[in-house]
Tab-separated table of C-alpha atoms in Angstrom:
chain	number	residue	atom	x	y	z
A	137	MET	CA	-20.156	15.866	-5.160
A	138	THR	CA	-17.487	14.097	-6.774
A	139	THR	CA	-15.260	11.717	-5.227
A	140	LEU	CA	-12.530	14.083	-6.173
A	141	ALA	CA	-14.090	16.754	-4.043
A	142	ALA	CA	-15.237	14.649	-1.377
A	143	LEU	CA	-11.576	14.002	-0.630
A	144	GLY	CA	-10.376	17.360	-0.941
A	145	ASP	CA	-11.578	17.739	2.393
A	146	ASP	CA	-8.717	16.838	4.586
A	147	LEU	CA	-11.167	15.235	7.625
A	148	ARG	CA	-12.995	13.067	4.821
A	149	ARG	CA	-9.954	11.837	3.650
A	150	ARG	CA	-7.980	10.938	6.723
A	151	MET	CA	-11.635	8.875	7.502
A	152	PHE	CA	-11.346	7.281	4.243
A	153	GLU	CA	-7.962	6.270	5.136
A	154	PHE	CA	-8.463	5.046	8.354
A	155	ILE	CA	-11.498	2.935	7.278
A	156	ARG	CA	-9.572	1.678	4.048
A	157	GLN	CA	-6.363	0.556	6.068
A	158	GLU	CA	-8.636	-1.327	9.261
A	159	ARG	CA	-9.686	-3.641	5.622
A	160	ARG	CA	-13.068	-4.570	8.059
A	161	PRO	CA	-16.184	-2.467	8.404
A	162	VAL	CA	-16.161	0.386	11.319
A	163	THR	CA	-18.779	2.213	12.740
A	164	ARG	CA	-19.218	5.808	13.449
A	165	GLU	CA	-17.390	5.679	16.836
A	166	GLU	CA	-14.426	4.116	15.928
A	167	VAL	CA	-13.796	7.183	13.166
A	168	ALA	CA	-14.972	9.858	15.628
A	169	ASP	CA	-12.439	8.269	18.382
A	170	ASP	CA	-9.397	7.802	15.687
A	171	LEU	CA	-10.151	11.357	14.900
A	172	GLY	CA	-11.065	13.237	18.035
A	173	ILE	CA	-14.162	14.322	16.487
A	174	SER	CA	-17.963	14.273	17.824
A	175	ARG	CA	-19.860	11.227	16.373
A	176	LYS	CA	-22.690	13.085	14.898
A	177	LEU	CA	-19.671	14.771	12.820
A	178	ALA	CA	-18.410	11.089	12.277
A	179	ALA	CA	-21.760	10.558	11.072
A	180	PHE	CA	-21.850	13.257	8.638
A	181	HIS	CA	-18.996	12.916	6.881
A	182	LEU	CA	-19.511	9.209	6.804
A	183	ASP	CA	-22.842	9.403	4.932
A	184	LYS	CA	-21.284	11.685	2.266
A	185	LEU	CA	-18.222	9.452	1.541
A	186	VAL	CA	-21.315	6.998	0.801
A	187	ALA	CA	-23.392	9.386	-0.947
A	188	VAL	CA	-20.265	9.441	-3.477
A	189	GLY	CA	-19.658	5.873	-3.752
A	190	LEU	CA	-16.702	5.803	-1.733
A	191	LEU	CA	-17.721	3.754	1.334
A	192	GLN	CA	-20.847	1.422	1.517
A	193	ALA	CA	-22.815	1.064	4.921
A	194	HIS	CA	-24.790	-1.530	6.518
A	195	TYR	CA	-25.903	-2.269	9.771
A	196	GLY	CA	-24.379	-5.521	11.632
A	197	SER	CA	-22.301	-6.275	14.930
A	198	SER	CA	-19.394	-5.048	15.780
A	199	THR	CA	-16.652	-6.210	18.666
A	200	GLY	CA	-16.656	-3.888	21.123
A	201	ILE	CA	-20.616	-2.674	20.866
A	202	ARG	CA	-23.038	-3.785	23.231
A	203	LYS	CA	-25.630	-5.508	21.553
A	204	VAL	CA	-28.703	-3.514	22.791
A	205	GLY	CA	-30.905	-2.020	20.848
A	206	ARG	CA	-30.375	-0.887	17.140
A	207	ARG	CA	-27.153	-2.567	15.377
A	208	PRO	CA	-24.508	-0.248	14.547
A	209	LYS	CA	-23.991	1.517	11.137
A	210	MET	CA	-21.047	0.001	9.819
A	211	TYR	CA	-18.835	1.588	6.904
A	212	GLU	CA	-16.351	-0.119	4.451
A	213	PRO	CA	-14.629	0.920	1.165
A	214	VAL	CA	-17.105	-0.190	-1.981
A	215	ALA	CA	-15.020	-3.636	-3.749
A	216	GLU	CA	-14.740	-1.507	-7.054
A	217	ALA	CA	-11.372	0.369	-7.829
A	218	ILE	CA	-11.680	4.047	-7.553
A	219	ALA	CA	-10.764	6.732	-9.812
A	220	VAL	CA	-9.273	8.887	-7.113
A	221	THR	CA	-6.427	7.032	-5.676
A	222	ILE	CA	-5.500	6.459	-1.826
A	223	PRO	CA	-2.697	6.291	-1.842
A	224	GLU	CA	-1.440	7.704	-4.386
A	225	ARG	CA	-0.146	5.861	-7.267
A	226	ARG	CA	2.775	5.939	-8.788
A	227	TYR	CA	1.707	5.920	-12.474
A	228	GLY	CA	4.475	8.345	-13.642
A	229	MET	CA	7.660	6.128	-12.170
A	230	LEU	CA	6.556	3.235	-13.897
A	231	ALA	CA	5.621	5.332	-16.982
A	232	ASP	CA	10.095	6.637	-16.437
A	233	VAL	CA	10.985	3.150	-15.985
A	234	LEU	CA	9.142	1.349	-19.313
A	235	THR	CA	10.415	4.730	-21.147
A	236	GLU	CA	14.411	4.560	-20.226
A	237	ALA	CA	14.135	0.411	-20.944
A	238	VAL	CA	13.025	1.063	-24.715
A	239	MET	CA	14.984	4.282	-25.130
A	240	THR	CA	18.277	1.907	-23.409
A	241	GLU	CA	17.544	-1.614	-25.089
A	242	ALA	CA	20.948	-3.097	-25.978
A	243	GLY	CA	20.944	-5.149	-29.144
A	244	ASP	CA	21.072	-8.378	-26.879
A	245	GLU	CA	18.381	-7.616	-24.484
A	246	SER	CA	14.482	-8.006	-24.499
A	247	ALA	CA	12.212	-5.677	-23.755
A	248	ARG	CA	11.321	-7.005	-20.469
A	249	ASP	CA	15.129	-7.543	-20.010
A	250	ALA	CA	15.725	-3.600	-20.490
A	251	ALA	CA	12.666	-3.041	-18.293
A	252	LEU	CA	13.507	-5.063	-15.059
A	253	ARG	CA	17.397	-3.712	-15.826
A	254	VAL	CA	16.293	0.219	-15.294
A	255	ALA	CA	13.887	-0.519	-12.601
A	256	TYR	CA	16.735	-2.717	-10.537
A	257	ARG	CA	18.686	0.281	-11.021
A	258	ARG	CA	16.058	3.009	-9.722
A	259	GLY	CA	15.469	1.187	-7.211
A	260	GLU	CA	19.245	1.109	-6.359
A	261	SER	CA	19.902	4.509	-6.655
A	262	LEU	CA	17.329	5.273	-4.013
A	263	GLY	CA	18.582	3.121	-1.808
A	264	GLY	CA	22.118	4.159	-1.931
A	265	ALA	CA	20.922	7.756	-1.456
A	266	GLU	CA	19.567	6.112	1.691
A	267	ARG	CA	22.343	4.600	2.888
A	268	GLU	CA	24.085	8.129	2.495
A	269	ARG	CA	21.626	10.193	4.521
A	270	VAL	CA	20.906	7.865	7.179
A	271	ARG	CA	24.482	6.157	7.352
A	272	PRO	CA	23.485	2.721	9.384
A	273	GLY	CA	26.555	1.211	9.250
A	274	ARG	CA	25.952	-3.334	9.487
A	275	LEU	CA	22.330	-3.822	8.845
A	276	GLY	CA	20.779	-6.766	10.117
A	277	ALA	CA	17.787	-8.397	8.597
A	278	GLU	CA	15.181	-6.374	10.753
A	279	ARG	CA	16.961	-3.160	10.572
A	280	GLY	CA	16.896	-3.567	7.127
A	281	LEU	CA	13.391	-4.067	6.663
A	282	SER	CA	12.389	-1.288	9.080
A	283	LEU	CA	14.599	1.377	6.982
A	284	ALA	CA	13.022	-0.027	3.604
A	285	ALA	CA	9.166	0.093	5.212
A	286	ASP	CA	9.433	3.913	5.788
A	287	MET	CA	10.693	4.751	2.431
A	288	LEU	CA	7.994	2.442	0.748
A	289	GLU	CA	5.372	4.062	2.905
A	290	LYS	CA	6.396	7.010	0.898
A	291	PHE	CA	6.174	5.140	-1.966
A	292	GLY	CA	2.620	4.171	-1.406
A	293	TYR	CA	2.864	0.471	-1.066
A	294	GLU	CA	1.266	0.594	2.431
A	295	PRO	CA	4.107	-1.881	4.304
A	296	GLU	CA	2.959	-4.065	7.247
A	297	ARG	CA	5.133	-5.735	9.419
A	298	ALA	CA	3.978	-8.807	9.422
A	299	ALA	CA	6.571	-10.455	11.547
A	300	PRO	CA	9.815	-9.263	12.157
A	301	THR	CA	11.043	-10.347	9.702
A	302	LEU	CA	8.339	-10.420	6.782
A	303	LEU	CA	7.434	-7.007	5.359
A	304	ARG	CA	4.148	-7.129	3.666
A	305	LEU	CA	2.834	-4.506	1.284
A	306	ARG	CA	-0.919	-3.849	1.663
A	307	ASN	CA	-1.079	-1.621	-1.498
A	308	CYS	CA	0.209	-1.885	-5.227
A	309	PRO	CA	1.070	1.713	-6.243
A	310	PHE	CA	0.893	0.052	-9.825
A	311	HIS	CA	-2.444	-0.922	-9.573
A	312	PRO	CA	-4.740	-1.144	-12.072
A	313	LEU	CA	-1.953	-1.829	-14.627
A	314	ALA	CA	-0.471	-4.692	-12.349
A	315	ALA	CA	-3.760	-5.967	-13.331
A	316	LYS	CA	-3.741	-5.614	-16.901
A	317	ALA	CA	-0.111	-6.936	-17.265
A	318	PRO	CA	0.819	-8.675	-13.740
A	319	GLU	CA	3.990	-10.885	-15.122
A	320	LEU	CA	5.507	-7.769	-16.399
A	321	VAL	CA	4.557	-5.073	-13.964
A	322	CYS	CA	4.893	-7.692	-10.971
A	323	ALA	CA	8.751	-8.338	-11.882
A	324	VAL	CA	9.633	-4.475	-12.725
A	325	ASN	CA	8.505	-3.710	-9.267
A	326	GLN	CA	10.356	-6.903	-7.710
A	327	ALA	CA	13.095	-5.890	-9.515
A	328	PHE	CA	12.871	-2.201	-8.045
A	329	LEU	CA	12.495	-3.377	-4.709
A	330	ALA	CA	15.419	-5.575	-4.512
A	331	GLY	CA	17.739	-2.918	-6.148
A	332	TYR	CA	16.691	-0.912	-3.529
A	333	LEU	CA	17.330	-3.145	-0.694
A	334	HIS	CA	21.055	-3.718	-2.517
A	335	GLY	CA	21.680	0.006	-2.664
A	336	LEU	CA	20.187	0.237	1.039
A	337	GLY	CA	22.784	-2.710	1.810
A	338	SER	CA	20.569	-4.816	3.123
A	339	ASP	CA	21.543	-8.024	1.923
A	340	LYS	CA	19.923	-10.466	4.307
A	341	ASN	CA	16.578	-9.663	2.549
A	342	THR	CA	14.978	-10.478	0.320
A	343	ALA	CA	12.297	-9.305	-2.471
A	344	VAL	CA	10.309	-12.371	-3.304
A	345	LEU	CA	7.404	-12.385	-5.690
A	346	ALA	CA	4.102	-13.661	-3.499
A	347	PRO	CA	0.579	-12.115	-4.732
A	348	ARG	CA	-2.175	-12.181	-2.633
A	349	PRO	CA	-4.867	-11.006	-3.298
A	350	ASP	CA	-5.631	-7.599	-2.406
A	351	ALA	CA	-2.068	-6.346	-1.671
A	352	CYS	CA	0.791	-5.562	-3.364
A	353	CYS	CA	2.332	-8.742	-5.814
A	354	VAL	CA	5.956	-8.525	-3.821
A	355	GLU	CA	7.052	-8.870	-0.137
A	356	LEU	CA	9.852	-8.455	1.522
A	357	ARG	CA	11.529	-11.346	3.572
A	358	ALA	CA	14.488	-11.774	5.425
A	359	ASP	CA	17.186	-15.032	3.509
A	360	GLY	CA	15.589	-17.779	4.959
A	361	VAL	CA	11.760	-17.188	5.472
A	362	GLY	CA	9.979	-19.711	3.320
A	363	GLN	CA	6.742	-19.314	1.277
A	364	ASP	CA	4.591	-20.995	4.182
A	365	ALA	CA	5.541	-18.136	6.551
A	366	SER	CA	4.036	-15.785	3.795
A	367	GLU	CA	0.277	-17.579	3.540
A	368	SER	CA	0.588	-16.280	-0.366
A	369	GLY	CA	-2.359	-16.603	-2.762
A	370	THR	CA	-2.275	-16.251	-6.555
A	371	ALA	CA	-3.759	-13.340	-7.197
A	372	CYS	CA	-1.926	-9.877	-8.087
A	373	GLY	CA	-3.220	-6.813	-5.525
A	374	ARG	CA	-4.275	-3.757	-5.699
């Protein structure tokens, strides 16, 4: 069975998404409770995901599990990137931005500047459409981040509200391209998100480059939220 076939099953896909989002080893009991299925059925499908290389399993302890008898079997995603991406990558969107940048590059622009211009306008257009749809009125910082999170979820960023004024993005829709050309791809990503915030009318928030391991290189902050609050690292995300 291939990874694609394994995730073609809705139950297995939901299992994989749950474990990936937990970002820690989980037991079959936790998976079963989350999906509302029996532990035996959860174990069967989890072992199928291990067999195709999407999960790895080991025995260990887990918070909330009684430490008597046999240690529980723990499951977590493999460390390596997988061909089937969860959530869906957005290579097409990035390709469109770069193509339009090449076709519309002005004489006094560099290719990079053209890409940032196009990305900003794309984001601005999406933000404006969302503002027209929800008509939110005056946006405070927290409300702006809430609206942004809804859109970013659809685009595969996996937003996480780390604080009322800080929205972290646990997934990079453009990985592994971001790993190959981080300065360009992360700058395009930042321009796109900055444009979205402006189009949305969320001018009290800022899209900031703040790369961290295993996350997107950009996070959204209320104005005045500094680097210390974000606890940023130096590695580009996935």
